[in-house]
Amino acid sequence: MKMMTSAQAAKELKRLNEERDALLAAETRASVFTAAIQEDIESARPDYDYEATFDDLSAIEMKIIRLKHSISQFILTTKVPGFGMTIDEMLVYIPQLTALKKKLDKMRSRLPKERINNGFSRTSNFIEYNYCNYDVKKVQSDFEEASKRLAEAQMALDRINTTVEFEADI
């Protein structure tokens, strides 16, 4: 067990995945080889030990499993201060806030009354307007609140990711 932040755990997970990928690539190159008939096969044979490679890969994959489980446990049980939610709930809440902010941004940019170009000829006597069926000032206020809340949520997660330690099984 080792104490680490989720940012450190993510870096360690990346390192383990890179180590596994490098070992797999080396195995792919060394597990099969080509030699000419007149060539001494043993001098052409690359160094490769199936059992040692299998054991090394198994050990790395077990470390990845244990580390991912530790991260998952941290995400499922750690409450985010000021939000009353766990990290996994925040990971759902933040995209919802982002979508709300995007919708409100579009709504707040509309004019209360806007002339429509209806495609009729210039000689047409029909002039149409779109009207907002909501209070644009209220939407502006809600947009500002959603923006503020989103920034607070992102900062709270960033703070946890870089400061709160948990026991990682590595």
PDB file of N, CA, C and O in Angstrom, residues 81-140:
ATOM      1  N   PRO A  81     -16.169  18.539  -0.953  1.00  0.00           N
ATOM      2  CA  PRO A  81     -16.629  19.603  -0.048  1.00  0.00           C
ATOM      3  C   PRO A  81     -17.426  20.673  -0.793  1.00  0.00           C
ATOM      4  O   PRO A  81     -17.068  21.084  -1.893  1.00  0.00           O
ATOM      5  N   GLY A  82     -18.540  21.068  -0.169  1.00  0.00           N
ATOM      6  CA  GLY A  82     -19.364  22.126  -0.738  1.00  0.00           C
ATOM      7  C   GLY A  82     -20.397  21.644  -1.737  1.00  0.00           C
ATOM      8  O   GLY A  82     -21.205  22.433  -2.218  1.00  0.00           O
ATOM      9  N   PHE A  83     -20.378  20.369  -2.063  1.00  0.00           N
ATOM     10  CA  PHE A  83     -21.319  19.858  -3.055  1.00  0.00           C
ATOM     11  C   PHE A  83     -22.182  18.710  -2.532  1.00  0.00           C
ATOM     12  O   PHE A  83     -23.192  18.379  -3.132  1.00  0.00           O
ATOM     13  N   GLY A  84     -21.750  18.064  -1.451  1.00  0.00           N
ATOM     14  CA  GLY A  84     -22.533  16.955  -0.917  1.00  0.00           C
ATOM     15  C   GLY A  84     -22.636  15.777  -1.865  1.00  0.00           C
ATOM     16  O   GLY A  84     -23.604  15.022  -1.820  1.00  0.00           O
ATOM     17  N   MET A  85     -21.668  15.651  -2.738  1.00  0.00           N
ATOM     18  CA  MET A  85     -21.646  14.556  -3.714  1.00  0.00           C
ATOM     19  C   MET A  85     -20.292  13.864  -3.648  1.00  0.00           C
ATOM     20  O   MET A  85     -19.301  14.476  -3.283  1.00  0.00           O
ATOM     21  N   THR A  86     -20.287  12.600  -4.062  1.00  0.00           N
ATOM     22  CA  THR A  86     -19.016  11.902  -4.212  1.00  0.00           C
ATOM     23  C   THR A  86     -18.403  12.307  -5.547  1.00  0.00           C
ATOM     24  O   THR A  86     -19.071  12.915  -6.395  1.00  0.00           O
ATOM     25  N   ILE A  87     -17.153  11.949  -5.731  1.00  0.00           N
ATOM     26  CA  ILE A  87     -16.473  12.291  -6.983  1.00  0.00           C
ATOM     27  C   ILE A  87     -17.202  11.681  -8.177  1.00  0.00           C
ATOM     28  O   ILE A  87     -17.382  12.348  -9.201  1.00  0.00           O
ATOM     29  N   ASP A  88     -17.660  10.428  -8.058  1.00  0.00           N
ATOM     30  CA  ASP A  88     -18.344   9.809  -9.199  1.00  0.00           C
ATOM     31  C   ASP A  88     -19.635  10.557  -9.530  1.00  0.00           C
ATOM     32  O   ASP A  88     -19.981  10.690 -10.704  1.00  0.00           O
ATOM     33  N   GLU A  89     -20.325  11.086  -8.533  1.00  0.00           N
ATOM     34  CA  GLU A  89     -21.523  11.884  -8.805  1.00  0.00           C
ATOM     35  C   GLU A  89     -21.139  13.202  -9.478  1.00  0.00           C
ATOM     36  O   GLU A  89     -21.831  13.667 -10.396  1.00  0.00           O
ATOM     37  N   MET A  90     -20.026  13.782  -9.041  1.00  0.00           N
ATOM     38  CA  MET A  90     -19.556  15.030  -9.650  1.00  0.00           C
ATOM     39  C   MET A  90     -19.187  14.823 -11.120  1.00  0.00           C
ATOM     40  O   MET A  90     -19.366  15.723 -11.937  1.00  0.00           O
ATOM     41  N   LEU A  91     -18.698  13.640 -11.434  1.00  0.00           N
ATOM     42  CA  LEU A  91     -18.323  13.344 -12.825  1.00  0.00           C
ATOM     43  C   LEU A  91     -19.553  13.231 -13.731  1.00  0.00           C
ATOM     44  O   LEU A  91     -19.433  13.277 -14.953  1.00  0.00           O
ATOM     45  N   VAL A  92     -20.718  13.108 -13.142  1.00  0.00           N
ATOM     46  CA  VAL A  92     -21.979  13.168 -13.893  1.00  0.00           C
ATOM     47  C   VAL A  92     -22.508  14.606 -13.885  1.00  0.00           C
ATOM     48  O   VAL A  92     -22.992  15.102 -14.894  1.00  0.00           O
ATOM     49  N   TYR A  93     -22.382  15.254 -12.729  1.00  0.00           N
ATOM     50  CA  TYR A  93     -22.903  16.605 -12.538  1.00  0.00           C
ATOM     51  C   TYR A  93     -22.206  17.629 -13.435  1.00  0.00           C
ATOM     52  O   TYR A  93     -22.867  18.497 -14.017  1.00  0.00           O
ATOM     53  N   ILE A  94     -20.896  17.537 -13.579  1.00  0.00           N
ATOM     54  CA  ILE A  94     -20.153  18.522 -14.372  1.00  0.00           C
ATOM     55  C   ILE A  94     -20.602  18.536 -15.844  1.00  0.00           C
ATOM     56  O   ILE A  94     -20.844  19.619 -16.388  1.00  0.00           O
ATOM     57  N   PRO A  95     -20.752  17.392 -16.516  1.00  0.00           N
ATOM     58  CA  PRO A  95     -21.280  17.457 -17.889  1.00  0.00           C
ATOM     59  C   PRO A  95     -22.713  18.006 -17.951  1.00  0.00           C
ATOM     60  O   PRO A  95     -23.079  18.679 -18.921  1.00  0.00           O
ATOM     61  N   GLN A  96     -23.508  17.743 -16.921  1.00  0.00           N
ATOM     62  CA  GLN A  96     -24.857  18.311 -16.892  1.00  0.00           C
ATOM     63  C   GLN A  96     -24.785  19.832 -16.794  1.00  0.00           C
ATOM     64  O   GLN A  96     -25.519  20.539 -17.497  1.00  0.00           O
ATOM     65  N   LEU A  97     -23.919  20.337 -15.925  1.00  0.00           N
ATOM     66  CA  LEU A  97     -23.741  21.786 -15.809  1.00  0.00           C
ATOM     67  C   LEU A  97     -23.219  22.392 -17.113  1.00  0.00           C
ATOM     68  O   LEU A  97     -23.637  23.478 -17.514  1.00  0.00           O
ATOM     69  N   THR A  98     -22.312  21.680 -17.754  1.00  0.00           N
ATOM     70  CA  THR A  98     -21.761  22.158 -19.026  1.00  0.00           C
ATOM     71  C   THR A  98     -22.855  22.269 -20.080  1.00  0.00           C
ATOM     72  O   THR A  98     -22.929  23.265 -20.815  1.00  0.00           O
ATOM     73  N   ALA A  99     -23.733  21.272 -20.153  1.00  0.00           N
ATOM     74  CA  ALA A  99     -24.848  21.301 -21.111  1.00  0.00           C
ATOM     75  C   ALA A  99     -25.823  22.425 -20.778  1.00  0.00           C
ATOM     76  O   ALA A  99     -26.313  23.126 -21.678  1.00  0.00           O
ATOM     77  N   LEU A 100     -26.111  22.612 -19.491  1.00  0.00           N
ATOM     78  CA  LEU A 100     -27.006  23.696 -19.072  1.00  0.00           C
ATOM     79  C   LEU A 100     -26.417  25.048 -19.447  1.00  0.00           C
ATOM     80  O   LEU A 100     -27.112  25.913 -19.991  1.00  0.00           O
ATOM     81  N   LYS A 101     -25.144  25.235 -19.186  1.00  0.00           N
ATOM     82  CA  LYS A 101     -24.484  26.498 -19.514  1.00  0.00           C
ATOM     83  C   LYS A 101     -24.560  26.769 -21.015  1.00  0.00           C
ATOM     84  O   LYS A 101     -24.838  27.896 -21.440  1.00  0.00           O
ATOM     85  N   LYS A 102     -24.330  25.737 -21.822  1.00  0.00           N
ATOM     86  CA  LYS A 102     -24.381  25.893 -23.279  1.00  0.00           C
ATOM     87  C   LYS A 102     -25.787  26.295 -23.732  1.00  0.00           C
ATOM     88  O   LYS A 102     -25.953  27.176 -24.568  1.00  0.00           O
ATOM     89  N   LYS A 103     -26.808  25.639 -23.167  1.00  0.00           N
ATOM     90  CA  LYS A 103     -28.199  25.962 -23.518  1.00  0.00           C
ATOM     91  C   LYS A 103     -28.528  27.392 -23.118  1.00  0.00           C
ATOM     92  O   LYS A 103     -29.104  28.154 -23.909  1.00  0.00           O
ATOM     93  N   LEU A 104     -28.164  27.782 -21.896  1.00  0.00           N
ATOM     94  CA  LEU A 104     -28.463  29.129 -21.407  1.00  0.00           C
ATOM     95  C   LEU A 104     -27.707  30.186 -22.196  1.00  0.00           C
ATOM     96  O   LEU A 104     -28.222  31.289 -22.423  1.00  0.00           O
ATOM     97  N   ASP A 105     -26.504  29.871 -22.630  1.00  0.00           N
ATOM     98  CA  ASP A 105     -25.731  30.811 -23.440  1.00  0.00           C
ATOM     99  C   ASP A 105     -26.458  31.107 -24.750  1.00  0.00           C
ATOM    100  O   ASP A 105     -26.534  32.258 -25.185  1.00  0.00           O
ATOM    101  N   LYS A 106     -27.003  30.071 -25.353  1.00  0.00           N
ATOM    102  CA  LYS A 106     -27.751  30.256 -26.605  1.00  0.00           C
ATOM    103  C   LYS A 106     -29.022  31.076 -26.351  1.00  0.00           C
ATOM    104  O   LYS A 106     -29.343  31.980 -27.119  1.00  0.00           O
ATOM    105  N   MET A 107     -29.712  30.757 -25.251  1.00  0.00           N
ATOM    106  CA  MET A 107     -30.950  31.468 -24.949  1.00  0.00           C
ATOM    107  C   MET A 107     -30.706  32.934 -24.605  1.00  0.00           C
ATOM    108  O   MET A 107     -31.478  33.810 -24.997  1.00  0.00           O
ATOM    109  N   ARG A 108     -29.634  33.219 -23.876  1.00  0.00           N
ATOM    110  CA  ARG A 108     -29.375  34.596 -23.441  1.00  0.00           C
ATOM    111  C   ARG A 108     -28.955  35.494 -24.596  1.00  0.00           C
ATOM    112  O   ARG A 108     -29.071  36.707 -24.523  1.00  0.00           O
ATOM    113  N   SER A 109     -28.473  34.897 -25.685  1.00  0.00           N
ATOM    114  CA  SER A 109     -28.003  35.696 -26.817  1.00  0.00           C
ATOM    115  C   SER A 109     -29.139  36.093 -27.767  1.00  0.00           C
ATOM    116  O   SER A 109     -28.925  36.881 -28.676  1.00  0.00           O
ATOM    117  N   ARG A 110     -30.323  35.561 -27.531  1.00  0.00           N
ATOM    118  CA  ARG A 110     -31.462  35.917 -28.393  1.00  0.00           C
ATOM    119  C   ARG A 110     -32.005  37.297 -28.024  1.00  0.00           C
ATOM    120  O   ARG A 110     -31.967  37.704 -26.867  1.00  0.00           O
ATOM    121  N   LEU A 111     -32.538  37.950 -29.009  1.00  0.00           N
ATOM    122  CA  LEU A 111     -33.222  39.217 -28.775  1.00  0.00           C
ATOM    123  C   LEU A 111     -34.648  38.907 -28.328  1.00  0.00           C
ATOM    124  O   LEU A 111     -35.233  37.910 -28.765  1.00  0.00           O
ATOM    125  N   PRO A 112     -35.236  39.750 -27.489  1.00  0.00           N
ATOM    126  CA  PRO A 112     -36.616  39.496 -27.061  1.00  0.00           C
ATOM    127  C   PRO A 112     -37.586  39.434 -28.249  1.00  0.00           C
ATOM    128  O   PRO A 112     -38.573  38.701 -28.229  1.00  0.00           O
ATOM    129  N   LYS A 113     -37.277  40.196 -29.291  1.00  0.00           N
ATOM    130  CA  LYS A 113     -38.077  40.200 -30.513  1.00  0.00           C
ATOM    131  C   LYS A 113     -37.100  40.262 -31.674  1.00  0.00           C
ATOM    132  O   LYS A 113     -36.268  41.160 -31.741  1.00  0.00           O
ATOM    133  N   GLU A 114     -37.203  39.305 -32.585  1.00  0.00           N
ATOM    134  CA  GLU A 114     -36.243  39.244 -33.680  1.00  0.00           C
ATOM    135  C   GLU A 114     -36.979  38.977 -34.991  1.00  0.00           C
ATOM    136  O   GLU A 114     -37.794  38.059 -35.093  1.00  0.00           O
ATOM    137  N   ARG A 115     -36.681  39.810 -35.987  1.00  0.00           N
ATOM    138  CA  ARG A 115     -37.329  39.680 -37.290  1.00  0.00           C
ATOM    139  C   ARG A 115     -36.816  38.437 -37.993  1.00  0.00           C
ATOM    140  O   ARG A 115     -35.627  38.118 -37.962  1.00  0.00           O
ATOM    141  N   ILE A 116     -37.710  37.727 -38.643  1.00  0.00           N
ATOM    142  CA  ILE A 116     -37.373  36.504 -39.366  1.00  0.00           C
ATOM    143  C   ILE A 116     -37.262  36.822 -40.851  1.00  0.00           C
ATOM    144  O   ILE A 116     -38.106  37.504 -41.413  1.00  0.00           O
ATOM    145  N   ASN A 117     -36.229  36.311 -41.476  1.00  0.00           N
ATOM    146  CA  ASN A 117     -36.135  36.377 -42.927  1.00  0.00           C
ATOM    147  C   ASN A 117     -36.884  35.161 -43.433  1.00  0.00           C
ATOM    148  O   ASN A 117     -36.395  34.036 -43.389  1.00  0.00           O
ATOM    149  N   ASN A 118     -38.116  35.364 -43.915  1.00  0.00           N
ATOM    150  CA  ASN A 118     -38.979  34.240 -44.237  1.00  0.00           C
ATOM    151  C   ASN A 118     -38.815  33.686 -45.643  1.00  0.00           C
ATOM    152  O   ASN A 118     -39.511  32.763 -46.027  1.00  0.00           O
ATOM    153  N   GLY A 119     -37.956  34.259 -46.428  1.00  0.00           N
ATOM    154  CA  GLY A 119     -37.718  33.711 -47.755  1.00  0.00           C
ATOM    155  C   GLY A 119     -38.713  34.167 -48.803  1.00  0.00           C
ATOM    156  O   GLY A 119     -38.601  33.819 -49.971  1.00  0.00           O
ATOM    157  N   PHE A 120     -39.727  34.920 -48.401  1.00  0.00           N
ATOM    158  CA  PHE A 120     -40.660  35.448 -49.394  1.00  0.00           C
ATOM    159  C   PHE A 120     -39.989  36.552 -50.185  1.00  0.00           C
ATOM    160  O   PHE A 120     -38.962  37.099 -49.786  1.00  0.00           O
ATOM    161  N   SER A 121     -40.605  36.929 -51.301  1.00  0.00           N
ATOM    162  CA  SER A 121     -40.024  37.998 -52.115  1.00  0.00           C
ATOM    163  C   SER A 121     -40.082  39.321 -51.350  1.00  0.00           C
ATOM    164  O   SER A 121     -40.856  39.491 -50.416  1.00  0.00           O
ATOM    165  N   ARG A 122     -39.294  40.266 -51.789  1.00  0.00           N
ATOM    166  CA  ARG A 122     -39.225  41.566 -51.121  1.00  0.00           C
ATOM    167  C   ARG A 122     -40.551  42.321 -51.213  1.00  0.00           C
ATOM    168  O   ARG A 122     -40.784  43.258 -50.469  1.00  0.00           O
ATOM    169  N   THR A 123     -41.385  41.929 -52.107  1.00  0.00           N
ATOM    170  CA  THR A 123     -42.660  42.631 -52.276  1.00  0.00           C
ATOM    171  C   THR A 123     -43.729  42.094 -51.331  1.00  0.00           C
ATOM    172  O   THR A 123     -44.829  42.607 -51.290  1.00  0.00           O
ATOM    173  N   SER A 124     -43.406  41.080 -50.540  1.00  0.00           N
ATOM    174  CA  SER A 124     -44.377  40.501 -49.626  1.00  0.00           C
ATOM    175  C   SER A 124     -44.695  41.471 -48.495  1.00  0.00           C
ATOM    176  O   SER A 124     -43.824  42.184 -48.000  1.00  0.00           O
ATOM    177  N   ASN A 125     -45.921  41.496 -48.087  1.00  0.00           N
ATOM    178  CA  ASN A 125     -46.352  42.355 -46.992  1.00  0.00           C
ATOM    179  C   ASN A 125     -46.241  41.652 -45.642  1.00  0.00           C
ATOM    180  O   ASN A 125     -46.543  42.251 -44.631  1.00  0.00           O
ATOM    181  N   PHE A 126     -45.831  40.382 -45.643  1.00  0.00           N
ATOM    182  CA  PHE A 126     -45.733  39.628 -44.401  1.00  0.00           C
ATOM    183  C   PHE A 126     -44.380  39.862 -43.739  1.00  0.00           C
ATOM    184  O   PHE A 126     -43.340  39.612 -44.335  1.00  0.00           O
ATOM    185  N   ILE A 127     -44.418  40.340 -42.540  1.00  0.00           N
ATOM    186  CA  ILE A 127     -43.214  40.486 -41.731  1.00  0.00           C
ATOM    187  C   ILE A 127     -43.466  39.676 -40.470  1.00  0.00           C
ATOM    188  O   ILE A 127     -44.456  39.893 -39.774  1.00  0.00           O
ATOM    189  N   GLU A 128     -42.567  38.715 -40.219  1.00  0.00           N
ATOM    190  CA  GLU A 128     -42.738  37.862 -39.059  1.00  0.00           C
ATOM    191  C   GLU A 128     -41.615  38.085 -38.066  1.00  0.00           C
ATOM    192  O   GLU A 128     -40.497  38.453 -38.443  1.00  0.00           O
ATOM    193  N   TYR A 129     -41.948  37.834 -36.799  1.00  0.00           N
ATOM    194  CA  TYR A 129     -40.981  37.970 -35.723  1.00  0.00           C
ATOM    195  C   TYR A 129     -40.995  36.719 -34.847  1.00  0.00           C
ATOM    196  O   TYR A 129     -42.036  36.099 -34.656  1.00  0.00           O
ATOM    197  N   ASN A 130     -39.829  36.399 -34.330  1.00  0.00           N
ATOM    198  CA  ASN A 130     -39.729  35.406 -33.255  1.00  0.00           C
ATOM    199  C   ASN A 130     -39.691  36.185 -31.958  1.00  0.00           C
ATOM    200  O   ASN A 130     -38.988  37.198 -31.850  1.00  0.00           O
ATOM    201  N   TYR A 131     -40.437  35.705 -30.968  1.00  0.00           N
ATOM    202  CA  TYR A 131     -40.469  36.339 -29.658  1.00  0.00           C
ATOM    203  C   TYR A 131     -39.962  35.344 -28.625  1.00  0.00           C
ATOM    204  O   TYR A 131     -40.335  34.169 -28.651  1.00  0.00           O
ATOM    205  N   CYS A 132     -39.157  35.826 -27.722  1.00  0.00           N
ATOM    206  CA  CYS A 132     -38.720  34.974 -26.621  1.00  0.00           C
ATOM    207  C   CYS A 132     -39.897  34.778 -25.681  1.00  0.00           C
ATOM    208  O   CYS A 132     -40.573  35.741 -25.314  1.00  0.00           O
ATOM    209  N   ASN A 133     -40.133  33.555 -25.315  1.00  0.00           N
ATOM    210  CA  ASN A 133     -41.232  33.216 -24.424  1.00  0.00           C
ATOM    211  C   ASN A 133     -40.688  33.010 -22.997  1.00  0.00           C
ATOM    212  O   ASN A 133     -41.131  32.140 -22.273  1.00  0.00           O
ATOM    213  N   TYR A 134     -39.673  33.812 -22.662  1.00  0.00           N
ATOM    214  CA  TYR A 134     -39.038  33.724 -21.358  1.00  0.00           C
ATOM    215  C   TYR A 134     -38.385  35.067 -21.050  1.00  0.00           C
ATOM    216  O   TYR A 134     -38.235  35.916 -21.922  1.00  0.00           O
ATOM    217  N   ASP A 135     -37.995  35.231 -19.815  1.00  0.00           N
ATOM    218  CA  ASP A 135     -37.345  36.454 -19.352  1.00  0.00           C
ATOM    219  C   ASP A 135     -35.850  36.338 -19.647  1.00  0.00           C
ATOM    220  O   ASP A 135     -35.143  35.559 -19.008  1.00  0.00           O
ATOM    221  N   VAL A 136     -35.358  37.114 -20.605  1.00  0.00           N
ATOM    222  CA  VAL A 136     -33.958  37.056 -21.018  1.00  0.00           C
ATOM    223  C   VAL A 136     -33.036  37.427 -19.847  1.00  0.00           C
ATOM    224  O   VAL A 136     -31.963  36.830 -19.688  1.00  0.00           O
ATOM    225  N   LYS A 137     -33.461  38.358 -18.997  1.00  0.00           N
ATOM    226  CA  LYS A 137     -32.643  38.749 -17.840  1.00  0.00           C
ATOM    227  C   LYS A 137     -32.519  37.589 -16.854  1.00  0.00           C
ATOM    228  O   LYS A 137     -31.451  37.385 -16.268  1.00  0.00           O
ATOM    229  N   LYS A 138     -33.584  36.834 -16.668  1.00  0.00           N
ATOM    230  CA  LYS A 138     -33.541  35.670 -15.771  1.00  0.00           C
ATOM    231  C   LYS A 138     -32.600  34.606 -16.345  1.00  0.00           C
ATOM    232  O   LYS A 138     -31.818  33.993 -15.620  1.00  0.00           O
ATOM    233  N   VAL A 139     -32.664  34.408 -17.653  1.00  0.00           N
ATOM    234  CA  VAL A 139     -31.765  33.452 -18.300  1.00  0.00           C
ATOM    235  C   VAL A 139     -30.316  33.899 -18.128  1.00  0.00           C
ATOM    236  O   VAL A 139     -29.440  33.085 -17.842  1.00  0.00           O
ATOM    237  N   GLN A 140     -30.056  35.196 -18.268  1.00  0.00           N
ATOM    238  CA  GLN A 140     -28.700  35.733 -18.074  1.00  0.00           C
ATOM    239  C   GLN A 140     -28.222  35.444 -16.653  1.00  0.00           C
ATOM    240  O   GLN A 140     -27.099  35.000 -16.444  1.00  0.00           O
TER     241      GLN A 140
END
